[in-house]
């Protein structure tokens, strides 16, 4: 793995993610075009497309041999060791209803493992960055996951894929968590929840079948902040998975959250 590529990619991504974020901030509460893009009610706006074009054009210019997969544009280029994942507006549904909870996400994968992740929150101008083996940062300040000895007095983030809807197992687990912890948080902007966990603002995340271009930047952020990401069987999560079922938390809280998930699904 060429560290020079990662260094170049980080510098480029820091610049373009802010450019894309500025567009989303300027267009917030001031956009025109919105479309429903699937039967599950997910939406896309003109801002998704504009921000995506800004990011894709500059990545393709700098790294013409890399493959890119983006939320709206799909897959560009042939399969390579290097893969960029782009979500130009994570939290589009929030954006569309005037709720200022959304981010821009850029991830660089090497052989299906995240090695660089950037998440930008335009409304607060917070830039979260992580490089594999180098730690996680918010506006260049190191961030670290925290531990809450009693997870039942903590705040737990819930993330589910659009296609999950009211799947009976998801509903059962979600309700189980909701009544047993201090607060269950659903932001509909998954990358922001990963950043909150990495920064120590929440205590864990339970993810139910939600894979996409917004996933792996968050996973890297949490791991580099000292957290763990495991599947529902308790195994470390590595690589990519089209149907992930995940738990993320401080290493010392692994057994507590595993027990919560197992009881909630039993």
Tab-separated table of C-alpha atoms in Angstrom:
chain	number	residue	atom	x	y	z
A	1	UNK	CA	0.000	0.000	0.000
A	2	UNK	CA	1.534	3.274	-1.154
A	3	UNK	CA	1.481	5.832	1.686
A	4	UNK	CA	2.212	8.620	-0.779
A	5	UNK	CA	-1.093	7.868	-2.502
A	6	UNK	CA	-2.926	8.121	0.818
A	7	UNK	CA	-1.180	11.386	1.708
A	8	UNK	CA	-2.032	12.893	-1.684
A	9	UNK	CA	-5.602	11.586	-1.423
A	10	UNK	CA	-6.023	13.122	2.033
A	11	UNK	CA	-4.888	16.571	0.955
A	12	UNK	CA	-7.121	16.469	-2.103
A	13	UNK	CA	-10.118	15.154	-0.169
A	14	UNK	CA	-9.835	17.792	2.547
A	15	UNK	CA	-10.123	20.474	-0.086
A	16	UNK	CA	-12.908	19.017	-2.184
A	17	UNK	CA	-15.060	17.840	0.711
A	18	UNK	CA	-15.154	21.428	1.960
A	19	UNK	CA	-16.048	22.653	-1.538
A	20	UNK	CA	-18.909	20.166	-1.758
A	21	UNK	CA	-19.976	21.012	1.788
A	22	UNK	CA	-20.109	24.710	1.008
A	23	UNK	CA	-22.587	23.991	-1.792
A	24	UNK	CA	-24.832	22.007	0.551
A	25	UNK	CA	-24.702	24.772	3.142
A	26	UNK	CA	-25.506	27.504	0.627
A	27	UNK	CA	-28.374	25.466	-0.827
A	28	UNK	CA	-29.859	24.457	2.520
A	29	UNK	CA	-33.477	25.629	2.592
A	30	UNK	CA	-32.870	27.071	-0.870
A	31	UNK	CA	-32.989	24.201	-3.365
A	32	UNK	CA	-35.544	23.595	-6.100
A	33	UNK	CA	-35.462	20.040	-7.426
A	34	UNK	CA	-36.270	16.944	-5.357
A	35	UNK	CA	-37.167	13.469	-6.603
A	36	UNK	CA	-38.125	10.191	-4.981
A	37	UNK	CA	-35.660	7.593	-6.232
A	38	UNK	CA	-37.070	4.298	-4.971
A	39	UNK	CA	-40.166	2.637	-3.572
A	40	UNK	CA	-38.877	3.064	-0.026
A	41	UNK	CA	-39.187	6.852	-0.126
A	42	UNK	CA	-35.499	7.724	-0.399
A	43	UNK	CA	-34.980	11.067	-2.145
A	44	UNK	CA	-32.362	12.882	-4.197
A	45	UNK	CA	-31.992	16.628	-4.707
A	46	UNK	CA	-30.123	18.813	-7.166
A	47	UNK	CA	-27.603	19.393	-4.378
A	48	UNK	CA	-26.669	15.709	-4.240
A	49	UNK	CA	-25.806	15.865	-7.937
A	50	UNK	CA	-23.874	19.143	-7.823
A	51	UNK	CA	-21.800	18.114	-4.797
A	52	UNK	CA	-21.139	14.705	-6.319
A	53	UNK	CA	-19.868	16.203	-9.567
A	54	UNK	CA	-17.433	18.451	-7.698
A	55	UNK	CA	-15.948	15.471	-5.884
A	56	UNK	CA	-15.874	12.998	-8.765
A	57	UNK	CA	-14.336	15.348	-11.312
A	58	UNK	CA	-11.380	16.202	-9.074
A	59	UNK	CA	-10.752	12.626	-7.925
A	60	UNK	CA	-10.823	11.341	-11.516
A	61	UNK	CA	-8.416	14.064	-12.555
A	62	UNK	CA	-5.963	13.273	-9.744
A	63	UNK	CA	-6.372	9.478	-9.740
A	64	UNK	CA	-7.531	8.408	-13.215
A	65	UNK	CA	-6.700	4.737	-12.585
A	66	UNK	CA	-8.807	4.439	-9.416
A	67	UNK	CA	-12.343	3.087	-9.369
A	68	UNK	CA	-15.069	5.307	-7.918
A	69	UNK	CA	-18.458	4.370	-6.531
A	70	UNK	CA	-20.799	7.202	-5.631
A	71	UNK	CA	-24.290	7.381	-4.180
A	72	UNK	CA	-25.921	8.805	-7.305
A	73	UNK	CA	-23.474	8.172	-10.169
A	74	UNK	CA	-22.921	4.491	-9.409
A	75	UNK	CA	-19.666	2.756	-10.375
A	76	UNK	CA	-17.106	4.523	-12.545
A	77	UNK	CA	-14.067	2.694	-13.897
A	78	UNK	CA	-12.876	-0.887	-13.702
A	79	UNK	CA	-12.363	-2.762	-10.463
A	80	UNK	CA	-9.015	-1.903	-8.890
A	81	UNK	CA	-7.194	-2.267	-5.571
A	82	UNK	CA	-8.036	1.403	-4.948
A	83	UNK	CA	-11.722	2.296	-4.636
A	84	UNK	CA	-13.284	5.633	-3.686
A	85	UNK	CA	-16.695	5.662	-2.008
A	86	UNK	CA	-18.578	8.946	-2.105
A	87	UNK	CA	-21.777	10.056	-0.422
A	88	UNK	CA	-22.184	13.698	-1.466
A	89	UNK	CA	-25.074	14.305	0.924
A	90	UNK	CA	-25.559	11.804	3.716
A	91	UNK	CA	-28.861	12.756	5.284
A	92	UNK	CA	-30.649	13.889	2.130
A	93	UNK	CA	-34.053	13.244	3.691
A	94	UNK	CA	-33.134	15.552	6.586
A	95	UNK	CA	-31.842	18.159	4.140
A	96	UNK	CA	-35.061	17.946	2.137
A	97	UNK	CA	-37.289	18.729	5.130
A	98	UNK	CA	-35.137	21.578	6.437
A	99	UNK	CA	-33.423	19.637	9.205
A	100	UNK	CA	-29.738	20.723	9.353
A	101	UNK	CA	-28.347	17.262	10.097
A	102	UNK	CA	-26.294	16.026	7.148
A	103	UNK	CA	-22.722	15.439	6.035
A	104	UNK	CA	-20.488	14.793	3.044
A	105	UNK	CA	-18.498	11.559	3.126
A	106	UNK	CA	-15.410	10.429	1.193
A	107	UNK	CA	-13.669	7.089	1.738
A	108	UNK	CA	-10.643	5.558	0.062
A	109	UNK	CA	-10.503	1.769	0.148
A	110	UNK	CA	-7.466	-0.407	-0.554
A	111	UNK	CA	-8.199	-4.058	-1.290
A	112	UNK	CA	-11.661	-3.635	0.265
A	113	UNK	CA	-10.383	-2.111	3.515
A	114	UNK	CA	-10.868	1.575	4.404
A	115	UNK	CA	-7.553	3.419	4.662
A	116	UNK	CA	-8.786	7.017	4.516
A	117	UNK	CA	-12.064	8.489	5.710
A	118	UNK	CA	-13.352	12.053	5.719
A	119	UNK	CA	-16.714	13.244	6.984
A	120	UNK	CA	-17.630	16.921	6.795
A	121	UNK	CA	-20.530	18.511	8.643
A	122	UNK	CA	-21.144	21.751	6.708
A	123	UNK	CA	-23.492	23.464	9.147
A	124	UNK	CA	-20.957	23.305	11.990
A	125	UNK	CA	-17.861	23.293	9.744
A	126	UNK	CA	-16.520	20.209	11.521
A	127	UNK	CA	-14.179	18.053	9.452
A	128	UNK	CA	-13.576	14.545	10.756
A	129	UNK	CA	-10.575	12.721	9.298
A	130	UNK	CA	-9.023	9.311	9.813
A	131	UNK	CA	-6.121	7.462	8.216
A	132	UNK	CA	-5.544	3.787	8.950
A	133	UNK	CA	-3.024	3.496	11.742
A	134	UNK	CA	-2.826	7.276	12.281
A	135	UNK	CA	-5.789	8.040	14.545
A	136	UNK	CA	-8.991	10.067	14.171
A	137	UNK	CA	-9.363	13.834	14.297
A	138	UNK	CA	-11.985	16.577	14.354
A	139	UNK	CA	-10.692	19.831	12.884
A	140	UNK	CA	-7.156	18.494	13.427
A	141	UNK	CA	-7.726	17.702	17.102
A	142	UNK	CA	-7.450	14.031	18.170
A	143	UNK	CA	-10.716	12.371	19.175
A	144	UNK	CA	-11.199	9.312	21.330
A	145	UNK	CA	-14.096	6.990	22.054
A	146	UNK	CA	-15.278	7.010	25.674
A	147	UNK	CA	-16.572	4.333	28.014
A	148	UNK	CA	-19.817	4.433	29.969
A	149	UNK	CA	-19.616	1.661	32.543
A	150	UNK	CA	-23.382	1.190	32.518
A	151	UNK	CA	-24.493	0.992	28.899
A	152	UNK	CA	-28.124	1.128	30.022
A	153	UNK	CA	-27.522	4.707	31.151
A	154	UNK	CA	-25.959	5.581	27.820
A	155	UNK	CA	-26.999	6.904	24.431
A	156	UNK	CA	-27.049	4.334	21.633
A	157	UNK	CA	-27.245	5.157	17.933
A	158	UNK	CA	-29.493	3.072	15.693
A	159	UNK	CA	-28.801	2.768	11.957
A	160	UNK	CA	-30.850	0.740	9.507
A	161	UNK	CA	-30.882	0.492	5.727
A	162	UNK	CA	-33.673	2.054	3.675
A	163	UNK	CA	-34.839	-1.373	2.557
A	164	UNK	CA	-35.211	-2.643	6.114
A	165	UNK	CA	-38.327	-0.559	6.726
A	166	UNK	CA	-40.476	-2.421	9.279
A	167	UNK	CA	-38.753	-5.774	9.118
A	168	UNK	CA	-40.068	-7.661	12.141
A	169	UNK	CA	-36.623	-8.500	13.562
A	170	UNK	CA	-35.472	-4.896	13.169
A	171	UNK	CA	-38.609	-3.553	14.846
A	172	UNK	CA	-38.254	-6.005	17.720
A	173	UNK	CA	-34.602	-5.137	18.324
A	174	UNK	CA	-35.167	-1.418	17.918
A	175	UNK	CA	-37.974	-1.369	20.479
A	176	UNK	CA	-35.975	-3.529	22.880
A	177	UNK	CA	-33.083	-1.063	22.778
A	178	UNK	CA	-35.346	1.974	22.971
A	179	UNK	CA	-36.878	1.001	26.314
A	180	UNK	CA	-33.659	-0.219	27.945
A	181	UNK	CA	-31.150	2.555	27.377
A	182	UNK	CA	-31.183	6.209	28.335
A	183	UNK	CA	-31.767	7.285	24.760
A	184	UNK	CA	-31.797	5.611	21.374
A	185	UNK	CA	-30.748	8.040	18.646
A	186	UNK	CA	-31.857	7.870	14.999
A	187	UNK	CA	-30.424	10.698	12.946
A	188	UNK	CA	-30.928	9.370	9.408
A	189	UNK	CA	-27.396	10.645	8.740
A	190	UNK	CA	-25.302	7.580	9.640
A	191	UNK	CA	-21.880	9.139	9.152
A	192	UNK	CA	-22.663	11.762	11.771
A	193	UNK	CA	-23.544	9.046	14.278
A	194	UNK	CA	-20.222	7.306	13.633
A	195	UNK	CA	-18.457	10.614	14.272
A	196	UNK	CA	-20.413	11.142	17.488
A	197	UNK	CA	-19.301	7.729	18.716
A	198	UNK	CA	-15.681	8.344	17.740
A	199	UNK	CA	-15.765	11.743	19.469
A	200	UNK	CA	-17.247	10.355	22.676
A	201	UNK	CA	-20.663	11.983	22.359
A	202	UNK	CA	-22.610	8.697	22.284
A	203	UNK	CA	-21.815	5.273	23.723
A	204	UNK	CA	-22.462	2.790	20.952
A	205	UNK	CA	-24.049	2.044	17.592
A	206	UNK	CA	-26.181	-0.856	16.471
A	207	UNK	CA	-26.466	-1.157	12.705
A	208	UNK	CA	-29.093	-3.361	11.070
A	209	UNK	CA	-28.396	-4.212	7.429
A	210	UNK	CA	-27.205	-0.809	6.235
A	211	UNK	CA	-24.418	-0.973	3.646
A	212	UNK	CA	-23.522	1.860	1.343
A	213	UNK	CA	-21.102	4.594	0.406
A	214	UNK	CA	-21.554	6.202	3.828
A	215	UNK	CA	-20.538	3.167	5.906
A	216	UNK	CA	-16.803	2.686	5.700
A	217	UNK	CA	-15.623	6.213	6.508
A	218	UNK	CA	-17.525	5.897	9.779
A	219	UNK	CA	-16.156	2.456	10.571
A	220	UNK	CA	-12.580	3.656	10.066
A	221	UNK	CA	-13.288	6.754	12.186
A	222	UNK	CA	-14.474	4.659	15.131
A	223	UNK	CA	-11.654	2.130	14.887
A	224	UNK	CA	-9.025	4.868	14.708
A	225	UNK	CA	-10.622	6.548	17.736
A	226	UNK	CA	-10.061	3.377	19.758
A	227	UNK	CA	-13.403	1.656	19.229
A	228	UNK	CA	-14.287	-1.774	17.938
A	229	UNK	CA	-16.725	-2.820	15.215
A	230	UNK	CA	-18.070	-6.368	15.426
A	231	UNK	CA	-20.884	-8.366	13.848
A	232	UNK	CA	-23.868	-9.736	15.767
A	233	UNK	CA	-21.874	-12.912	16.489
A	234	UNK	CA	-19.125	-10.937	18.177
A	235	UNK	CA	-16.557	-11.322	15.400
A	236	UNK	CA	-14.385	-8.360	14.328
A	237	UNK	CA	-15.774	-6.722	11.195
A	238	UNK	CA	-13.282	-6.292	8.389
A	239	UNK	CA	-13.553	-5.868	4.633
A	240	UNK	CA	-16.877	-5.159	2.959
A	241	UNK	CA	-20.281	-6.785	3.340
A	242	UNK	CA	-23.444	-6.123	1.352
A	243	UNK	CA	-25.664	-6.944	4.344
A	244	UNK	CA	-23.854	-5.906	7.530
A	245	UNK	CA	-25.277	-6.348	11.023
A	246	UNK	CA	-22.897	-4.504	13.316
A	247	UNK	CA	-22.166	-3.309	16.831
A	248	UNK	CA	-19.690	-0.491	17.483
A	249	UNK	CA	-18.529	0.596	20.917
A	250	UNK	CA	-15.624	0.887	23.349
A	251	UNK	CA	-13.793	-2.484	23.578
A	252	UNK	CA	-14.735	-2.839	27.254
A	253	UNK	CA	-18.447	-2.676	26.407
A	254	UNK	CA	-18.416	-5.411	23.790
A	255	UNK	CA	-20.112	-8.022	25.971
A	256	UNK	CA	-22.770	-5.629	27.263
A	257	UNK	CA	-23.923	-4.601	23.798
A	258	UNK	CA	-23.686	-8.142	22.447
A	259	UNK	CA	-25.981	-9.252	25.261
A	260	UNK	CA	-28.432	-6.455	24.460
A	261	UNK	CA	-28.585	-7.479	20.798
A	262	UNK	CA	-28.953	-11.176	21.553
A	263	UNK	CA	-31.717	-10.582	24.079
A	264	UNK	CA	-33.442	-8.177	21.718
A	265	UNK	CA	-33.483	-10.715	18.894
A	266	UNK	CA	-34.390	-13.749	21.011
